mmCIF file of C-alpha atoms in Angstrom:
data_model
loop_
_atom_site.group_PDB
_atom_site.id
_atom_site.type_symbol
_atom_site.label_atom_id
_atom_site.label_comp_id
_atom_site.label_asym_id
_atom_site.label_seq_id
_atom_site.Cartn_x
_atom_site.Cartn_y
_atom_site.Cartn_z
ATOM 1 C CA MET E 1 -59.297 -144.151 -77.623
ATOM 2 C CA VAL E 2 -59.799 -140.765 -76.700
ATOM 3 C CA LYS E 3 -56.575 -138.998 -78.358
ATOM 4 C CA ARG E 4 -54.014 -136.952 -75.351
ATOM 5 C CA LEU E 5 -53.898 -133.349 -76.364
ATOM 6 C CA SER E 6 -50.873 -133.529 -77.242
ATOM 7 C CA ASP E 7 -51.017 -135.650 -80.302
ATOM 8 C CA LEU E 8 -53.280 -133.062 -82.098
ATOM 9 C CA THR E 9 -52.375 -131.808 -85.364
ATOM 10 C CA ASP E 10 -52.654 -127.535 -84.878
ATOM 11 C CA GLU E 11 -56.040 -127.113 -86.175
ATOM 12 C CA GLU E 12 -57.414 -129.500 -83.354
ATOM 13 C CA LEU E 13 -55.547 -127.495 -81.102
ATOM 14 C CA ILE E 14 -57.290 -124.264 -81.724
ATOM 15 C CA LYS E 15 -60.459 -125.891 -82.571
ATOM 16 C CA GLU E 16 -60.797 -127.508 -79.298
ATOM 17 C CA TYR E 17 -59.025 -124.511 -77.709
ATOM 18 C CA GLN E 18 -62.630 -122.336 -79.583
ATOM 19 C CA ASP E 19 -64.654 -124.425 -78.989
ATOM 20 C CA ASN E 20 -64.130 -125.221 -74.776
ATOM 21 C CA ASN E 21 -62.018 -122.779 -73.395
ATOM 22 C CA THR E 22 -59.550 -125.077 -72.791
ATOM 23 C CA LEU E 23 -56.211 -123.391 -71.726
ATOM 24 C CA GLU E 24 -54.189 -126.910 -72.230
ATOM 25 C CA ALA E 25 -54.753 -126.285 -75.795
ATOM 26 C CA TYR E 26 -53.502 -123.355 -75.631
ATOM 27 C CA GLU E 27 -50.148 -123.515 -73.967
ATOM 28 C CA ILE E 28 -49.973 -126.643 -76.894
ATOM 29 C CA LEU E 29 -49.868 -124.624 -79.634
ATOM 30 C CA VAL E 30 -47.078 -121.499 -77.935
ATOM 31 C CA LYS E 31 -45.133 -124.492 -77.451
ATOM 32 C CA ARG E 32 -44.934 -125.209 -80.599
ATOM 33 C CA TYR E 33 -44.987 -122.529 -82.280
ATOM 34 C CA LYS E 34 -42.691 -120.253 -79.955
ATOM 35 C CA ASP E 35 -39.451 -120.321 -81.068
ATOM 36 C CA PRO E 36 -40.461 -121.125 -84.978
ATOM 37 C CA LEU E 37 -42.176 -117.133 -84.694
ATOM 38 C CA MET E 38 -38.939 -116.098 -82.511
ATOM 39 C CA ASN E 39 -37.257 -117.313 -85.211
ATOM 40 C CA PHE E 40 -38.466 -115.278 -88.372
ATOM 41 C CA VAL E 41 -38.886 -112.463 -86.736
ATOM 42 C CA TYR E 42 -35.708 -112.250 -85.399
ATOM 43 C CA ARG E 43 -34.323 -112.611 -88.880
ATOM 44 C CA PHE E 44 -37.206 -109.656 -89.976
ATOM 45 C CA LEU E 45 -36.693 -107.644 -87.299
ATOM 46 C CA GLY E 46 -32.495 -108.435 -85.749
ATOM 47 C CA ASP E 47 -32.786 -107.985 -82.523
ATOM 48 C CA ARG E 48 -33.742 -109.990 -79.541
ATOM 49 C CA ASP E 49 -34.972 -107.912 -76.967
ATOM 50 C CA ALA E 50 -37.681 -106.420 -79.336
ATOM 51 C CA CYS E 51 -38.172 -110.138 -80.998
ATOM 52 C CA THR E 52 -39.511 -111.482 -77.503
ATOM 53 C CA ASP E 53 -41.698 -108.616 -77.735
ATOM 54 C CA VAL E 54 -43.164 -109.564 -80.925
ATOM 55 C CA VAL E 55 -43.808 -112.600 -80.130
ATOM 56 C CA GLN E 56 -45.329 -112.324 -76.637
ATOM 57 C CA GLU E 57 -47.657 -110.287 -78.218
ATOM 58 C CA THR E 58 -48.536 -112.680 -81.392
ATOM 59 C CA MET E 59 -49.735 -115.392 -78.820
ATOM 60 C CA ILE E 60 -51.427 -112.741 -76.390
ATOM 61 C CA LYS E 61 -53.245 -111.459 -79.740
ATOM 62 C CA PHE E 62 -53.927 -115.593 -80.424
ATOM 63 C CA TYR E 63 -55.099 -115.632 -76.754
ATOM 64 C CA LEU E 64 -57.231 -112.474 -77.112
ATOM 65 C CA ASN E 65 -58.540 -112.556 -80.697
ATOM 66 C CA LYS E 66 -58.580 -116.892 -80.665
ATOM 67 C CA ASP E 67 -62.791 -116.778 -82.340
ATOM 68 C CA SER E 68 -61.614 -115.026 -85.921
ATOM 69 C CA TYR E 69 -58.864 -118.201 -86.552
ATOM 70 C CA ARG E 70 -61.289 -119.205 -89.227
ATOM 71 C CA SER E 71 -61.031 -123.393 -89.797
ATOM 72 C CA PHE E 72 -60.683 -123.296 -93.213
ATOM 73 C CA ALA E 73 -56.997 -121.782 -93.169
ATOM 74 C CA LYS E 74 -54.124 -123.207 -91.509
ATOM 75 C CA PHE E 75 -53.403 -122.261 -87.968
ATOM 76 C CA SER E 76 -49.678 -121.766 -89.035
ATOM 77 C CA THR E 77 -50.685 -119.208 -91.522
ATOM 78 C CA TRP E 78 -52.505 -117.664 -89.094
ATOM 79 C CA ILE E 79 -49.997 -117.201 -86.428
ATOM 80 C CA TYR E 80 -47.462 -116.399 -88.503
ATOM 81 C CA THR E 81 -49.446 -113.683 -90.281
ATOM 82 C CA ILE E 82 -50.079 -112.022 -86.868
ATOM 83 C CA ALA E 83 -46.487 -112.377 -86.245
ATOM 84 C CA ALA E 84 -45.209 -110.157 -89.608
ATOM 85 C CA ASN E 85 -48.258 -107.970 -88.943
ATOM 86 C CA LEU E 86 -46.360 -107.320 -85.786
ATOM 87 C CA ALA E 87 -43.104 -107.241 -86.761
ATOM 88 C CA LYS E 88 -43.973 -104.841 -89.942
ATOM 89 C CA ASN E 89 -45.838 -102.857 -87.424
ATOM 90 C CA GLU E 90 -42.619 -102.376 -84.682
ATOM 91 C CA LEU E 91 -39.678 -102.210 -87.963
ATOM 92 C CA LYS E 92 -42.074 -98.899 -88.746
ATOM 93 C CA ARG E 93 -42.904 -97.645 -85.570
ATOM 94 C CA ARG E 94 -38.675 -97.964 -84.731
ATOM 95 C CA LYS E 95 -38.116 -96.035 -88.596
ATOM 96 C CA ARG E 96 -39.788 -93.278 -86.925
ATOM 97 C CA ARG E 97 -37.382 -93.497 -83.558
ATOM 98 C CA VAL E 98 -34.399 -92.876 -85.826
ATOM 99 C CA ILE E 99 -35.763 -89.848 -87.885
ATOM 100 C CA PHE E 100 -36.768 -88.586 -84.931
ATOM 101 C CA SER E 101 -33.875 -88.799 -82.862
ATOM 102 C CA ILE E 102 -31.981 -87.539 -85.794
ATOM 103 C CA ASP E 103 -34.127 -84.802 -85.866
ATOM 104 C CA ASN E 104 -34.066 -84.093 -82.325
ATOM 105 C CA SER E 105 -30.959 -83.538 -81.862
ATOM 106 C CA ASP E 106 -27.728 -83.257 -84.079
ATOM 107 C CA ASP E 107 -24.931 -84.719 -81.305
ATOM 108 C CA GLU E 108 -26.560 -87.963 -81.740
ATOM 109 C CA LYS E 109 -25.257 -90.030 -85.019
ATOM 110 C CA SER E 110 -26.539 -93.213 -85.860
ATOM 111 C CA PRO E 111 -25.202 -95.693 -84.455
ATOM 112 C CA GLN E 112 -22.184 -97.099 -86.714
ATOM 113 C CA ILE E 113 -22.215 -100.410 -87.103
ATOM 114 C CA GLU E 114 -19.300 -102.782 -88.284
ATOM 115 C CA ASP E 115 -19.565 -104.063 -91.788
ATOM 116 C CA LYS E 116 -18.287 -107.741 -91.541
ATOM 117 C CA MET E 117 -18.432 -108.378 -94.740
ATOM 118 C CA PHE E 118 -15.210 -106.190 -96.364
ATOM 119 C CA LEU E 119 -13.457 -108.955 -93.880
ATOM 120 C CA ALA E 120 -11.003 -110.814 -95.170
ATOM 121 C CA PRO E 121 -12.659 -114.085 -97.098
ATOM 122 C CA ASP E 122 -10.604 -116.672 -94.611
ATOM 123 C CA LYS E 123 -12.461 -114.757 -91.921
ATOM 124 C CA SER E 124 -15.310 -114.933 -93.191
ATOM 125 C CA ALA E 125 -14.919 -118.230 -93.849
ATOM 126 C CA ASP E 126 -15.849 -119.371 -90.129
ATOM 127 C CA SER E 127 -19.846 -120.535 -90.021
ATOM 128 C CA GLU E 128 -20.316 -118.478 -87.000
ATOM 129 C CA ILE E 129 -19.180 -115.408 -88.478
ATOM 130 C CA LYS E 130 -20.884 -115.855 -91.879
ATOM 131 C CA SER E 131 -24.086 -116.088 -90.345
ATOM 132 C CA GLU E 132 -23.853 -112.674 -88.808
ATOM 133 C CA ILE E 133 -23.023 -111.368 -91.909
ATOM 134 C CA ILE E 134 -25.644 -113.102 -93.446
ATOM 135 C CA GLN E 135 -28.266 -111.780 -90.776
ATOM 136 C CA LYS E 136 -26.640 -108.455 -90.970
ATOM 137 C CA ALA E 137 -26.507 -108.357 -94.903
ATOM 138 C CA LEU E 138 -30.572 -110.011 -94.665
ATOM 139 C CA LEU E 139 -31.653 -106.057 -92.306
ATOM 140 C CA LYS E 140 -30.279 -104.370 -95.323
ATOM 141 C CA VAL E 141 -32.893 -106.257 -98.030
ATOM 142 C CA LYS E 142 -35.999 -104.562 -98.319
ATOM 143 C CA PRO E 143 -38.712 -105.766 -95.042
ATOM 144 C CA VAL E 144 -41.315 -106.761 -98.772
ATOM 145 C CA TYR E 145 -38.574 -109.144 -99.776
ATOM 146 C CA ARG E 146 -36.968 -109.648 -97.075
ATOM 147 C CA GLU E 147 -39.757 -110.877 -95.329
ATOM 148 C CA VAL E 148 -40.873 -113.003 -98.405
ATOM 149 C CA VAL E 149 -36.967 -115.003 -97.805
ATOM 150 C CA VAL E 150 -36.863 -115.215 -94.854
ATOM 151 C CA LEU E 151 -40.106 -117.592 -94.848
ATOM 152 C CA ARG E 152 -38.321 -119.915 -97.767
ATOM 153 C CA ASP E 153 -35.582 -119.870 -97.290
ATOM 154 C CA ILE E 154 -35.449 -119.971 -93.417
ATOM 155 C CA GLN E 155 -38.848 -121.064 -92.239
ATOM 156 C CA ASP E 156 -39.044 -123.267 -94.878
ATOM 157 C CA LEU E 157 -42.356 -122.913 -95.544
ATOM 158 C CA SER E 158 -44.049 -123.257 -99.489
ATOM 159 C CA TYR E 159 -44.984 -120.868 -101.962
ATOM 160 C CA GLU E 160 -48.720 -120.946 -101.458
ATOM 161 C CA GLU E 161 -48.268 -120.427 -97.362
ATOM 162 C CA ILE E 162 -46.271 -117.331 -98.046
ATOM 163 C CA SER E 163 -48.894 -116.180 -100.423
ATOM 164 C CA GLU E 164 -51.611 -116.663 -97.678
ATOM 165 C CA ILE E 165 -49.005 -115.266 -94.784
ATOM 166 C CA THR E 166 -48.470 -111.859 -96.498
ATOM 167 C CA GLY E 167 -51.477 -111.651 -99.177
ATOM 168 C CA LEU E 168 -49.681 -111.722 -101.700
ATOM 169 C CA ALA E 169 -50.485 -113.555 -105.392
ATOM 170 C CA LEU E 170 -48.495 -117.192 -105.429
ATOM 171 C CA GLY E 171 -46.692 -114.782 -108.754
ATOM 172 C CA THR E 172 -45.650 -111.896 -106.499
ATOM 173 C CA VAL E 173 -44.319 -114.350 -104.420
ATOM 174 C CA LYS E 174 -42.126 -115.887 -106.028
ATOM 175 C CA SER E 175 -40.818 -112.794 -107.647
ATOM 176 C CA ARG E 176 -40.196 -110.656 -104.116
ATOM 177 C CA ILE E 177 -38.466 -114.303 -103.149
ATOM 178 C CA ASN E 178 -36.056 -114.450 -106.346
ATOM 179 C CA ARG E 179 -35.597 -110.152 -105.747
ATOM 180 C CA GLY E 180 -34.617 -110.957 -102.905
ATOM 181 C CA ARG E 181 -32.204 -113.772 -102.280
ATOM 182 C CA ILE E 182 -30.583 -111.268 -105.296
ATOM 183 C CA GLN E 183 -30.535 -108.848 -103.811
ATOM 184 C CA LEU E 184 -29.027 -110.634 -100.603
ATOM 185 C CA GLN E 185 -26.528 -111.873 -102.992
ATOM 186 C CA LYS E 186 -24.877 -109.061 -104.165
ATOM 187 C CA LEU E 187 -24.863 -107.815 -100.456
ATOM 188 C CA LEU E 188 -22.969 -110.763 -100.147
ATOM 189 C CA LYS E 189 -20.242 -110.512 -102.774
ATOM 190 C CA ASN E 190 -17.591 -111.306 -100.362
ATOM 191 C CA ILE E 191 -18.397 -114.450 -99.634
ATOM 192 C CA TYR E 192 -19.224 -115.884 -102.589
ATOM 193 C CA LYS E 193 -16.663 -114.833 -105.247
ATOM 194 C CA GLU E 194 -16.568 -117.918 -105.974
ATOM 195 C CA MET V 1 -20.362 -118.896 -122.409
ATOM 196 C CA SER V 2 -24.231 -116.979 -120.955
ATOM 197 C CA GLU V 3 -24.978 -120.548 -119.307
ATOM 198 C CA PHE V 4 -21.684 -120.752 -117.975
ATOM 199 C CA TYR V 5 -22.632 -117.478 -116.086
ATOM 200 C CA ASN V 6 -25.871 -118.459 -115.399
ATOM 201 C CA ASN V 7 -24.699 -121.935 -113.895
ATOM 202 C CA LYS V 8 -22.391 -119.568 -112.452
ATOM 203 C CA ASP V 9 -25.039 -117.055 -110.590
ATOM 204 C CA GLU V 10 -27.564 -120.477 -110.302
ATOM 205 C CA GLN V 11 -24.685 -121.936 -107.407
ATOM 206 C CA LYS V 12 -24.277 -119.160 -106.015
ATOM 207 C CA ILE V 13 -28.349 -118.411 -105.821
ATOM 208 C CA SER V 14 -27.860 -122.097 -104.104
ATOM 209 C CA ASN V 15 -25.059 -121.159 -102.199
ATOM 210 C CA LEU V 16 -26.748 -117.954 -100.801
ATOM 211 C CA ILE V 17 -30.394 -120.633 -99.618
ATOM 212 C CA ALA V 18 -28.250 -123.114 -98.312
ATOM 213 C CA ASP V 19 -25.937 -120.711 -95.355
ATOM 214 C CA LEU V 20 -30.073 -119.328 -94.644
ATOM 215 C CA LYS V 21 -31.003 -122.793 -93.796
ATOM 216 C CA LYS V 22 -27.814 -123.659 -91.968
ATOM 217 C CA LEU V 23 -28.342 -120.234 -89.914
ATOM 218 C CA PRO V 24 -28.851 -120.946 -86.574
ATOM 219 C CA LYS V 25 -32.586 -121.247 -84.813
ATOM 220 C CA VAL V 26 -33.089 -118.968 -82.334
ATOM 221 C CA GLU V 27 -35.428 -119.844 -79.853
ATOM 222 C CA ALA V 28 -37.777 -118.304 -77.209
ATOM 223 C CA PRO V 29 -36.391 -117.592 -73.647
ATOM 224 C CA GLU V 30 -36.475 -120.609 -71.798
ATOM 225 C CA ASN V 31 -38.807 -117.973 -69.347
ATOM 226 C CA PHE V 32 -40.947 -116.986 -72.107
ATOM 227 C CA GLU V 33 -44.253 -119.760 -71.302
ATOM 228 C CA PHE V 34 -44.214 -118.611 -67.848
ATOM 229 C CA ASN V 35 -43.829 -114.984 -68.553
ATOM 230 C CA LEU V 36 -46.896 -115.002 -71.288
ATOM 231 C CA MET V 37 -49.266 -116.880 -68.651
ATOM 232 C CA THR V 38 -48.261 -114.523 -66.016
ATOM 233 C CA ARG V 39 -49.479 -112.117 -68.650
ATOM 234 C CA ILE V 40 -52.697 -113.962 -69.264
ATOM 235 C CA GLN V 41 -53.289 -114.700 -65.441
ATOM 236 C CA ASN V 42 -52.802 -110.913 -65.046
ATOM 237 C CA GLU V 43 -54.373 -109.257 -67.952
ATOM 238 C CA ASN V 44 -52.191 -107.629 -68.240
ATOM 239 C CA PHE V 45 -52.434 -107.558 -71.749
ATOM 240 C CA GLY V 46 -50.792 -104.017 -72.870
ATOM 241 C CA GLN V 47 -50.035 -103.516 -76.609
ATOM 242 C CA ALA V 48 -52.083 -106.618 -77.959
ATOM 243 C CA GLU V 49 -55.636 -105.296 -75.855
ATOM 244 C CA GLU V 50 -57.569 -104.398 -78.932
ATOM 245 C CA VAL V 51 -58.697 -100.967 -78.011
ATOM 246 C CA ARG V 52 -61.777 -100.322 -79.105
ATOM 247 C CA PRO V 53 -62.939 -96.947 -79.235
ATOM 248 C CA ARG V 54 -66.263 -96.574 -77.322
ATOM 249 C CA PHE V 55 -68.836 -94.961 -79.042
ATOM 250 C CA ASN V 56 -69.615 -91.251 -78.577
ATOM 251 C CA LEU V 57 -72.601 -89.720 -79.700
ATOM 252 C CA LEU V 58 -71.442 -86.435 -79.029
ATOM 253 C CA LYS V 59 -68.361 -87.373 -81.890
ATOM 254 C CA PHE V 60 -70.305 -88.768 -84.405
ATOM 255 C CA LEU V 61 -73.320 -85.817 -83.730
ATOM 256 C CA ALA V 62 -70.348 -83.247 -84.552
ATOM 257 C CA PRO V 63 -69.875 -83.922 -87.442
ATOM 258 C CA SER V 64 -73.292 -85.508 -89.200
ATOM 259 C CA ALA V 65 -74.593 -81.402 -87.629
ATOM 260 C CA ALA V 66 -72.078 -79.850 -89.434
ATOM 261 C CA VAL V 67 -73.031 -81.235 -93.060
ATOM 262 C CA LEU V 68 -76.932 -81.102 -92.224
ATOM 263 C CA ALA V 69 -75.994 -76.816 -91.443
ATOM 264 C CA THR V 70 -74.461 -76.323 -94.033
ATOM 265 C CA VAL V 71 -76.120 -77.950 -96.461
ATOM 266 C CA VAL V 72 -79.280 -76.255 -94.662
ATOM 267 C CA LEU V 73 -77.850 -72.810 -95.270
ATOM 268 C CA PHE V 74 -76.979 -73.975 -98.523
ATOM 269 C CA PHE V 75 -80.620 -73.763 -99.339
ATOM 270 C CA ILE V 76 -81.448 -71.301 -97.853
ATOM 271 C CA PHE V 77 -79.258 -68.581 -98.811
ATOM 272 C CA TYR V 78 -79.179 -70.117 -102.495
ATOM 273 C CA PRO V 79 -82.045 -69.534 -103.918
ATOM 274 C CA GLN V 80 -81.982 -65.479 -102.432
ATOM 275 C CA GLN V 81 -78.746 -65.014 -103.809
ATOM 276 C CA GLN V 82 -80.429 -66.544 -106.844
ATOM 277 C CA ASP V 83 -83.245 -63.518 -106.430
ATOM 278 C CA ILE V 84 -81.092 -61.390 -105.652
ATOM 279 C CA GLN V 85 -78.891 -61.033 -108.785
ATOM 280 C CA THR V 86 -82.060 -61.682 -110.850
ATOM 281 C CA GLN V 87 -83.910 -58.622 -109.159
ATOM 282 C CA ILE V 88 -81.010 -56.111 -109.765
ATOM 283 C CA ALA V 89 -80.530 -57.714 -113.414
ATOM 284 C CA GLU V 90 -83.920 -56.797 -114.107
ATOM 285 C CA LYS V 91 -83.729 -53.205 -112.231
ATOM 286 C CA GLN V 92 -80.705 -52.730 -114.338
ATOM 287 C CA SER V 93 -83.518 -53.974 -117.763
ATOM 288 C CA ILE V 94 -85.577 -51.008 -117.128
ATOM 289 C CA THR V 95 -83.577 -48.332 -115.952
ATOM 290 C CA ASP V 96 -81.547 -48.637 -118.915
ATOM 291 C CA THR V 97 -84.130 -49.437 -120.919
ATOM 292 C CA PRO V 98 -87.949 -48.588 -120.179
ATOM 293 C CA SER V 99 -90.530 -50.744 -121.710
ATOM 294 C CA ILE V 100 -93.852 -49.761 -122.526
ATOM 295 C CA ALA V 101 -96.434 -52.167 -123.020
ATOM 296 C CA GLY V 102 -99.023 -51.082 -125.739
ATOM 297 C CA ASN V 103 -98.597 -51.439 -129.442
ATOM 298 C CA SER V 104 -95.700 -50.410 -131.487
ATOM 299 C CA ALA V 105 -96.039 -47.150 -132.543
ATOM 300 C CA ASP V 106 -95.941 -46.291 -128.395
ATOM 301 C CA LYS V 107 -92.205 -48.088 -128.113
ATOM 302 C CA ASN V 108 -90.870 -46.513 -130.566
ATOM 303 C CA VAL V 109 -91.792 -42.752 -129.496
ATOM 304 C CA GLU V 110 -90.494 -43.827 -126.420
ATOM 305 C CA SER V 111 -87.238 -45.733 -127.710
ATOM 306 C CA LEU V 112 -86.633 -42.095 -129.432
ATOM 307 C CA PHE V 113 -87.163 -39.803 -126.707
ATOM 308 C CA SER V 114 -85.210 -41.904 -124.294
ATOM 309 C CA VAL V 115 -82.283 -39.710 -125.076
ATOM 310 C CA PRO V 116 -83.195 -36.834 -125.156
ATOM 311 C CA GLN V 117 -84.643 -36.959 -122.361
ATOM 312 C CA LYS V 118 -81.455 -37.615 -120.167
ATOM 313 C CA SER V 119 -79.832 -34.233 -121.789
ATOM 314 C CA THR V 120 -82.525 -32.150 -121.268
ATOM 315 C CA SER V 121 -83.007 -29.187 -118.396
ATOM 316 C CA PRO V 122 -85.840 -29.581 -116.744
ATOM 317 C CA GLU V 123 -86.734 -26.536 -116.912
ATOM 318 C CA VAL V 124 -87.263 -28.066 -121.156
ATOM 319 C CA LYS V 125 -89.219 -30.866 -119.442
ATOM 320 C CA SER V 126 -91.781 -28.665 -118.675
ATOM 321 C CA GLN V 127 -92.371 -27.045 -121.765
ATOM 322 C CA ARG V 128 -92.690 -30.450 -123.657
ATOM 323 C CA PRO V 129 -95.467 -31.246 -126.233
ATOM 324 C CA SER V 130 -98.818 -32.242 -124.926
ATOM 325 C CA ASN V 131 -98.423 -35.857 -126.426
ATOM 326 C CA ILE V 132 -95.063 -36.110 -125.399
ATOM 327 C CA GLN V 133 -96.311 -35.923 -122.153
ATOM 328 C CA SER V 134 -98.978 -38.314 -123.014
ATOM 329 C CA VAL V 135 -96.625 -41.092 -123.714
ATOM 330 C CA GLU V 136 -94.801 -40.619 -120.825
ATOM 331 C CA GLN V 137 -98.327 -41.167 -118.778
ATOM 332 C CA ASN V 138 -99.172 -44.265 -120.833
ATOM 333 C CA TYR V 139 -95.672 -45.941 -119.688
ATOM 334 C CA LYS V 140 -96.005 -48.622 -117.306
ATOM 335 C CA PRO V 141 -92.810 -50.048 -116.360
ATOM 336 C CA ALA V 142 -92.735 -54.435 -117.371
ATOM 337 C CA LYS V 143 -93.348 -56.865 -114.699
ATOM 338 C CA GLN V 144 -90.686 -57.391 -112.813
ATOM 339 C CA THR V 145 -90.783 -61.508 -111.498
ATOM 340 C CA ILE V 146 -92.088 -62.919 -114.376
ATOM 341 C CA GLU V 147 -92.374 -67.036 -112.336
ATOM 342 C CA PHE V 148 -94.086 -68.149 -115.087
ATOM 343 C CA ASN V 149 -93.485 -67.445 -119.145
ATOM 344 C CA PRO V 150 -96.803 -66.755 -120.247
ATOM 345 C CA ARG V 151 -96.534 -68.202 -123.718
ATOM 346 C CA LYS V 152 -95.184 -71.528 -122.427
ATOM 347 C CA SER V 153 -98.283 -72.097 -120.059
ATOM 348 C CA VAL V 154 -101.199 -72.887 -120.923
ATOM 349 C CA SER V 155 -105.326 -73.424 -118.687
ATOM 350 C CA VAL V 156 -105.376 -76.674 -118.966
ATOM 351 C CA ASP V 157 -108.921 -75.882 -117.885
ATOM 352 C CA ASP V 158 -109.055 -73.751 -121.300
ATOM 353 C CA TYR V 159 -107.066 -75.966 -123.115
ATOM 354 C CA ILE V 160 -109.780 -79.506 -122.666
ATOM 355 C CA SER V 161 -112.116 -76.756 -122.797
ATOM 356 C CA GLY V 162 -110.958 -75.760 -126.611
ATOM 357 C CA ALA V 163 -111.661 -72.453 -125.493
ATOM 358 C CA ASN V 164 -107.444 -71.976 -125.397
ATOM 359 C CA THR V 165 -107.317 -71.179 -129.713
ATOM 360 C CA SER V 166 -104.307 -68.891 -129.342
ATOM 361 C CA PRO V 167 -101.440 -69.180 -126.656
ATOM 362 C CA ASN V 168 -101.541 -65.942 -125.043
ATOM 363 C CA SER V 169 -103.326 -62.714 -127.072
ATOM 364 C CA GLY V 170 -101.854 -60.616 -123.875
ATOM 365 C CA THR V 171 -98.866 -61.067 -124.882
ATOM 366 C CA ARG V 172 -99.116 -61.135 -128.989
ATOM 367 C CA ASN V 173 -98.745 -57.217 -128.821
ATOM 368 C CA SER V 174 -95.639 -56.846 -126.970
ATOM 369 C CA VAL V 175 -92.090 -56.382 -128.008
ATOM 370 C CA VAL V 176 -89.079 -55.445 -125.899
ATOM 371 C CA ASN V 177 -86.898 -52.596 -125.709
ATOM 372 C CA VAL V 178 -82.975 -53.406 -126.099
ATOM 373 C CA GLY V 179 -81.634 -53.878 -123.058
ATOM 374 C CA GLU V 180 -83.700 -55.447 -121.915
ATOM 375 C CA ARG V 181 -84.253 -59.535 -120.529
ATOM 376 C CA ALA V 182 -87.098 -60.666 -123.388
ATOM 377 C CA ILE V 183 -88.836 -64.279 -122.447
ATOM 378 C CA ALA V 184 -88.121 -65.958 -126.030
ATOM 379 C CA ASP V 185 -88.806 -69.971 -126.907
ATOM 380 C CA GLY V 186 -86.854 -69.748 -129.867
ATOM 381 C CA PHE V 187 -88.960 -67.696 -131.927
ATOM 382 C CA PHE V 188 -89.092 -63.753 -131.708
ATOM 383 C CA VAL V 189 -91.148 -61.514 -133.260
ATOM 384 C CA GLU V 190 -89.393 -58.369 -134.416
ATOM 385 C CA LYS V 191 -91.384 -54.905 -135.622
ATOM 386 C CA LYS V 192 -89.809 -52.219 -137.499
ATOM 387 C CA ALA V 193 -90.584 -48.995 -136.215
ATOM 388 C CA ASP V 194 -92.650 -47.061 -138.905
ATOM 389 C CA GLN V 195 -90.995 -44.888 -140.221
ATOM 390 C CA LYS V 196 -93.670 -41.745 -141.164
ATOM 391 C CA THR V 197 -94.090 -41.966 -137.450
ATOM 392 C CA ILE V 198 -90.220 -41.843 -136.860
ATOM 393 C CA GLU V 199 -90.664 -38.710 -139.202
ATOM 394 C CA LYS V 200 -93.273 -37.196 -137.740
ATOM 395 C CA TYR V 201 -91.325 -37.222 -133.796
ATOM 396 C CA ARG V 202 -88.801 -35.909 -135.357
ATOM 397 C CA HIS V 203 -90.035 -32.785 -136.693
ATOM 398 C CA GLU V 204 -91.240 -32.062 -133.897
ATOM 399 C CA LEU V 205 -88.304 -32.321 -131.755
ATOM 400 C CA ASP V 206 -86.434 -30.596 -134.345
ATOM 401 C CA SER V 207 -88.640 -27.506 -133.685
ATOM 402 C CA LEU V 208 -89.211 -28.290 -129.842
ATOM 403 C CA LYS V 209 -85.029 -27.595 -129.838
ATOM 404 C CA LYS V 210 -85.863 -24.768 -132.368
ATOM 405 C CA ALA V 211 -88.244 -23.215 -129.199
ATOM 406 C CA LEU V 212 -85.463 -23.861 -126.961
ATOM 407 C CA LEU V 213 -83.111 -21.202 -128.451
ATOM 408 C CA LYS V 214 -85.854 -19.383 -129.237
ATOM 409 C CA ALA V 215 -86.697 -18.944 -126.106
ATOM 410 C CA ASP V 216 -83.020 -18.981 -124.778
ATOM 411 C CA SER V 217 -82.194 -16.007 -126.574
ATOM 412 C CA LEU V 218 -84.598 -13.908 -125.090
ATOM 413 C CA LYS V 219 -84.070 -14.799 -121.772
ATOM 414 C CA LYS V 220 -80.595 -13.275 -123.071
ATOM 415 C CA ALA V 221 -81.714 -10.444 -124.315
ATOM 416 C CA ARG V 222 -84.114 -9.799 -121.138
ATOM 417 C CA LYS V 223 -80.439 -9.708 -119.134
#
């Protein structure tokens, strides 16, 4: 009995795409990973438009460099690695842009972001606002810690998978996650008072 | 108490983790796939397309040619510089203290006369005794370039045939003056000046000086 493409695993699909250049297999993989990648990149960058661009670039890179995937690795880690690298590049580009704009124009000031961390606790109890506060606090965490915290606590990936994606040792991943959580907790001390 | 704090911290962390997991999932826009497939069909890959730099022979050759030229120039000029430096050093040693190839007695004489020669006038030179002039005539400048150390070098044929009994008899008696660069292989035979010869020439010098004084006084008297 011939399996339908949608029933195939990620690894089977990428193999199908690699061997037979089946565009349908590619489309199924895009469908499966567009949302998780969007979520990951959004939590890392904090910008929806930039995040869409990064995920698009990720998918195009996947389309163009399908042969660089090796079957011994998990497809999810491979695609997450591409997305993470592109997101980090985007972050670097933004930093450069910010420095450039500050250097060039004295009138332009860096935009003031409303700090909702200092809102009244009763207000911050509201889940929507809380989510927003957490996202803003997350963006203040160092990118090296933020990446692993997002992968672990938001994307629910295992330590081993994170280690593969980031190329870090397992111990480093664990310590970075811990440090990231502590940093985040300090930033959200108003919420987690009790 | 510390346990209480630890539990409290852990509780805070677990709350944070729970809140992170509860964060609303961000989804891709509806037209995401459409846009992506349109880009693929139009081959509009933008930044994602790897821009591999084309192999440029000129760009490749320019740095390597520069390096090669530097190396060649180094090998051309560096030995010449060394030669020039050695030649200068040798010339300086020759002008400062000329050495005499010959016996040690002649050397001592030359070294004795090297100082007064500078102070005497041309008139005095003409009045030098004949034996001193003969010494000057016998003077031979030292070899400027000695590529091989004659004391170390051995003629292989002579060595095999057994003819090379002594290392080098021609240089056995050569003595090096002060300031002259000597080729020494660890041993340097210093030959002390003969005291009698020194005394003899000292007397001659004294008499010469007296004669000069007399000549001067005669000139003054004539004037």
